[in-house]
Amino acid sequence: MTDYVSILSIDLSLVAPELVLLAAAALILLFIPLRKMVFLAPVIAALAFILSFYLAVGQWHYSGSGFAGLVTCDSFGVMFKLIFLLASFLSLLIARRFFVIKGIDKPEFYALLLFSVIGMMVMANTVDLVVMFLGLEIMSIPLYVMAAFNRRSLESNEAGIKYFIMGAFASAFLLMGIAFIYGAAETTDFRRIVADFSYIVANYRIYLYAGTALILVGFGFKVAIVPFHTWVPDVYQGAPTPVTGFFSVAPKAAGFAVMLRIFLYGFERIELLADIFWVLAVLTMTVGNIMALRQDNVKRMLAYSSIAHAGYIMIALVVGGSEAISAAMFYLVAYTFFNIGAFAVVTILETRSGCKSDFVELAGIGKATPYLSAVLALFMFALAGFPPTVGFFGKFYLFSAAVKAGYIWLAVIGVMNSFVSVYYYLRVIKTSYMDPYEGQPAVVKLVPSIFLVLIITAVGTLGLGFFPQKLLELSQAALFAFL
Amino acid sequence: MVPISAYLILAAVLFGIGTIGVLITRNVIVIFMSIELMLNAANLALIAFSRGMNVLDGHVFVFLVLTVAAAEAAVGLAMIVLIFRNRETINIDRFSIMKW
């Protein structure tokens, strides 16, 4: 690296959203000794998310890089920043009430949430593999702790340790991959790798291929592509429910942000890569959907369903090109709304004592809490991809991008998979409305914060379903600076 | 002078041993040690490449990786202690209660 960084050349406005979150996290950690101030922790975190969102919106259409090229700022990255902030803000609102009821409301949680969002933002806003790796670790290490946050629950402990082992294992693969790419290209800066690509392929083909394969395995674990998905159901079931909602959206979006950047910007010139992604995408959606059919726990069902959704998003990695990438971004935004919404409802239902989110516990909620079950039904329709919701348009844009690029069979398999998924999503609705009602009546208290989450997610799911064009234009505009 | 490829082969062998260790052992501490072995194999590869090219980037990267590994170790060992307190075993088959 010959370009040295002078203090004066550092442009802090590039990382302003991250800095706000960092300051908030530091503030929360300082407040911990003052027990009377503990109630401020979620407030500070929520305000930080809002301020950071505002600053990130201000970075839209700004494109540049700083810190000697290690941090880049483009609309693509900003779009992902907004997704992470939205997902974490909604999860924060859900989490507070749940943790109070379960007796594990500790201010550290909010600091961990902030730190992991910083990691995701770093990941999505760099073209340097080293910084990408550091961002990934900043994201992952707080996530391990968050999974095990319910210290007294054996399931939560187990979820934490399983997530930790699989996450660290994946990081080792990723790191080895980066080492090989570094060996082949003499740099970890992505733009320079792309510029020298034909030279690298001609001289260091083996290192490049080995490195790409190892990086694919590493990210495969992180976003739960099928041969590397085995940890997902256990972790999702064991982790506290609001944390699971967060896991199923934000880290996945971060993983896809990096994968879209790496594999569609330069590395798409590696032969066979599209075919490998084709096989992985088909495997991921099919295995996810088929395994989801036989689950008796709602959280576990949603875990397999999130694997299936990762499979749909992977279509963009097969197809490539701006249309598919913007469809993937559209899908990630839509998925944030309806998946977090679904987890919000599951969280509320789980605040009843002794509830483990099994399917049988849904019986009778249609009569006991008509509004809540109506919202749950809406999210299930969106997950299944029914027309008036945004879930339909998300799938429609992805599949039509595949058809336009000539991957007819991929689209056909995707549509068939959506039909299979209807069965288990509708099973939730059927259980909540039609199954006989036993035991204690479902007493569910709605608090303002969770009410707000349900409003935001339901309006997002339906509103974007009626006006999908707006979001699609936004995600196409996000690609403008990127490609 | 030992050629760079010798270091790379050593790194690959260490990485393989670590991977096998993660996949076949049942003791969480041993699994964790195997993961550290894999990380160090990657470090060795980075150093070897860096030395071969006569640049310092790889060396700097190794320091960053060491820091990350230390942070991971702190969290991981804390979790292992937590599991041991609650279950009095660190055998992954014995403390696993969630299946399929």
mmCIF file of C-alpha atoms in Angstrom, chain A residues 1 129-130 133-134 137 140-141 144-145 148 151-162 164-169 171-173 175-176 178-188 192 207 214 233-235 237-238 291 294-295 300 304, chain B residues 4-5 8 11-12 15 18-20 22-23 28 31-32 35 38-43 45-47 49-51 53 55-59 61 64-65 68-69 71-73 75-77 79-80 82-83 85-87 92 95-100:
data_model
loop_
_atom_site.group_PDB
_atom_site.id
_atom_site.type_symbol
_atom_site.label_atom_id
_atom_site.label_comp_id
_atom_site.label_asym_id
_atom_site.label_seq_id
_atom_site.Cartn_x
_atom_site.Cartn_y
_atom_site.Cartn_z
ATOM 1 C CA MET A 1 0.000 0.000 0.000
ATOM 2 C CA LEU A 129 -11.739 -7.777 1.686
ATOM 3 C CA VAL A 130 -9.881 -7.082 4.959
ATOM 4 C CA PHE A 133 -13.788 -9.471 7.228
ATOM 5 C CA LEU A 134 -13.472 -7.073 10.157
ATOM 6 C CA GLU A 137 -16.586 -10.122 12.874
ATOM 7 C CA SER A 140 -20.985 -11.672 14.413
ATOM 8 C CA ILE A 141 -19.424 -11.508 17.866
ATOM 9 C CA TYR A 144 -23.299 -14.836 19.418
ATOM 10 C CA VAL A 145 -23.874 -13.130 22.756
ATOM 11 C CA ALA A 148 -27.282 -16.743 24.356
ATOM 12 C CA ARG A 151 -28.689 -17.035 30.432
ATOM 13 C CA ARG A 152 -31.007 -19.276 32.423
ATOM 14 C CA SER A 153 -32.633 -20.892 29.411
ATOM 15 C CA LEU A 154 -30.867 -24.057 28.277
ATOM 16 C CA GLU A 155 -32.150 -23.603 24.722
ATOM 17 C CA SER A 156 -30.723 -20.099 24.572
ATOM 18 C CA ASN A 157 -27.330 -21.310 25.842
ATOM 19 C CA GLU A 158 -27.295 -24.024 23.256
ATOM 20 C CA ALA A 159 -28.294 -21.610 20.492
ATOM 21 C CA GLY A 160 -25.444 -19.309 21.494
ATOM 22 C CA ILE A 161 -22.749 -21.960 21.503
ATOM 23 C CA LYS A 162 -23.959 -23.546 18.250
ATOM 24 C CA PHE A 164 -20.632 -19.371 17.896
ATOM 25 C CA ILE A 165 -19.037 -22.595 16.681
ATOM 26 C CA MET A 166 -20.585 -22.444 13.237
ATOM 27 C CA GLY A 167 -19.880 -18.734 12.917
ATOM 28 C CA ALA A 168 -16.223 -19.048 13.895
ATOM 29 C CA PHE A 169 -15.843 -22.080 11.627
ATOM 30 C CA SER A 171 -14.986 -17.121 9.519
ATOM 31 C CA ALA A 172 -11.967 -19.412 9.296
ATOM 32 C CA PHE A 173 -13.037 -20.518 5.793
ATOM 33 C CA LEU A 175 -10.243 -15.869 6.097
ATOM 34 C CA MET A 176 -8.445 -18.664 4.269
ATOM 35 C CA ILE A 178 -9.199 -14.023 1.549
ATOM 36 C CA ALA A 179 -5.613 -15.194 2.082
ATOM 37 C CA PHE A 180 -5.690 -17.082 -1.228
ATOM 38 C CA ILE A 181 -7.218 -14.139 -3.088
ATOM 39 C CA TYR A 182 -4.521 -11.942 -1.577
ATOM 40 C CA GLY A 183 -1.897 -14.387 -2.762
ATOM 41 C CA ALA A 184 -3.309 -14.357 -6.272
ATOM 42 C CA ALA A 185 -3.913 -10.627 -6.634
ATOM 43 C CA GLU A 186 -1.288 -9.085 -4.320
ATOM 44 C CA THR A 187 -4.020 -6.851 -2.958
ATOM 45 C CA THR A 188 -7.276 -7.128 -1.053
ATOM 46 C CA ARG A 192 -7.725 -3.486 -8.141
ATOM 47 C CA TYR A 207 -5.288 -19.551 -5.948
ATOM 48 C CA LEU A 214 -13.569 -20.765 0.341
ATOM 49 C CA PRO A 233 -33.134 -24.147 12.993
ATOM 50 C CA ASP A 234 -31.487 -24.756 16.363
ATOM 51 C CA VAL A 235 -30.207 -21.218 16.708
ATOM 52 C CA GLN A 237 -35.518 -21.812 17.935
ATOM 53 C CA GLY A 238 -33.256 -21.370 20.935
ATOM 54 C CA MET A 291 -38.173 -29.165 5.897
ATOM 55 C CA ARG A 294 -42.882 -30.965 8.977
ATOM 56 C CA GLN A 295 -42.160 -28.543 11.815
ATOM 57 C CA ARG A 300 -38.467 -23.492 13.733
ATOM 58 C CA TYR A 304 -36.676 -23.074 7.554
ATOM 59 C CA ILE B 4 6.888 -20.148 -0.328
ATOM 60 C CA SER B 5 4.984 -23.181 -1.559
ATOM 61 C CA LEU B 8 1.427 -22.847 1.789
ATOM 62 C CA ALA B 11 -0.962 -23.950 5.949
ATOM 63 C CA ALA B 12 -3.261 -26.168 3.893
ATOM 64 C CA PHE B 15 -6.313 -25.995 7.841
ATOM 65 C CA GLY B 18 -8.513 -28.024 11.946
ATOM 66 C CA THR B 19 -11.519 -28.730 9.717
ATOM 67 C CA ILE B 20 -11.445 -32.436 10.525
ATOM 68 C CA VAL B 22 -14.212 -29.414 14.139
ATOM 69 C CA LEU B 23 -16.200 -32.058 12.302
ATOM 70 C CA VAL B 28 -16.469 -27.966 22.669
ATOM 71 C CA ILE B 31 -13.614 -27.832 18.618
ATOM 72 C CA PHE B 32 -12.689 -24.323 19.625
ATOM 73 C CA ILE B 35 -11.043 -23.392 14.879
ATOM 74 C CA MET B 38 -7.714 -23.005 11.129
ATOM 75 C CA LEU B 39 -7.382 -19.276 11.767
ATOM 76 C CA ASN B 40 -3.661 -19.672 12.335
ATOM 77 C CA ALA B 41 -3.316 -21.671 9.139
ATOM 78 C CA ALA B 42 -4.840 -18.718 7.320
ATOM 79 C CA ASN B 43 -2.433 -16.406 9.130
ATOM 80 C CA ALA B 45 -0.739 -18.376 4.406
ATOM 81 C CA LEU B 46 -1.077 -14.595 4.633
ATOM 82 C CA ILE B 47 2.429 -14.195 6.016
ATOM 83 C CA PHE B 49 2.195 -14.684 0.512
ATOM 84 C CA SER B 50 3.179 -11.355 1.962
ATOM 85 C CA ARG B 51 6.795 -12.426 2.329
ATOM 86 C CA MET B 53 5.627 -10.584 -2.635
ATOM 87 C CA VAL B 55 5.023 -6.291 0.863
ATOM 88 C CA LEU B 56 3.764 -5.660 4.381
ATOM 89 C CA ASP B 57 -0.044 -5.729 3.878
ATOM 90 C CA GLY B 58 -0.320 -9.371 4.852
ATOM 91 C CA HIS B 59 1.591 -8.819 8.085
ATOM 92 C CA PHE B 61 -3.766 -8.217 8.250
ATOM 93 C CA LEU B 64 -6.026 -7.695 12.778
ATOM 94 C CA VAL B 65 -6.901 -11.391 12.601
ATOM 95 C CA VAL B 68 -10.425 -10.826 16.098
ATOM 96 C CA ALA B 69 -9.409 -14.282 17.317
ATOM 97 C CA ALA B 71 -12.290 -11.310 20.848
ATOM 98 C CA GLU B 72 -13.808 -14.549 19.621
ATOM 99 C CA ALA B 73 -11.976 -16.497 22.299
ATOM 100 C CA VAL B 75 -16.910 -14.702 23.915
ATOM 101 C CA GLY B 76 -16.496 -18.392 23.156
ATOM 102 C CA LEU B 77 -14.877 -19.340 26.455
ATOM 103 C CA MET B 79 -20.196 -19.334 26.604
ATOM 104 C CA ILE B 80 -18.458 -22.629 27.315
ATOM 105 C CA LEU B 82 -22.013 -20.825 30.890
ATOM 106 C CA ILE B 83 -22.894 -24.181 29.343
ATOM 107 C CA ARG B 85 -22.448 -24.251 34.793
ATOM 108 C CA ASN B 86 -25.929 -25.071 33.572
ATOM 109 C CA ARG B 87 -25.370 -28.576 32.225
ATOM 110 C CA ILE B 92 -21.851 -31.335 22.338
ATOM 111 C CA PHE B 95 -25.948 -30.873 26.015
ATOM 112 C CA SER B 96 -27.810 -30.753 22.718
ATOM 113 C CA ILE B 97 -31.558 -30.753 23.386
ATOM 114 C CA MET B 98 -32.896 -29.464 20.081
ATOM 115 C CA LYS B 99 -33.137 -32.002 17.275
ATOM 116 C CA TRP B 100 -34.869 -31.658 13.896
#
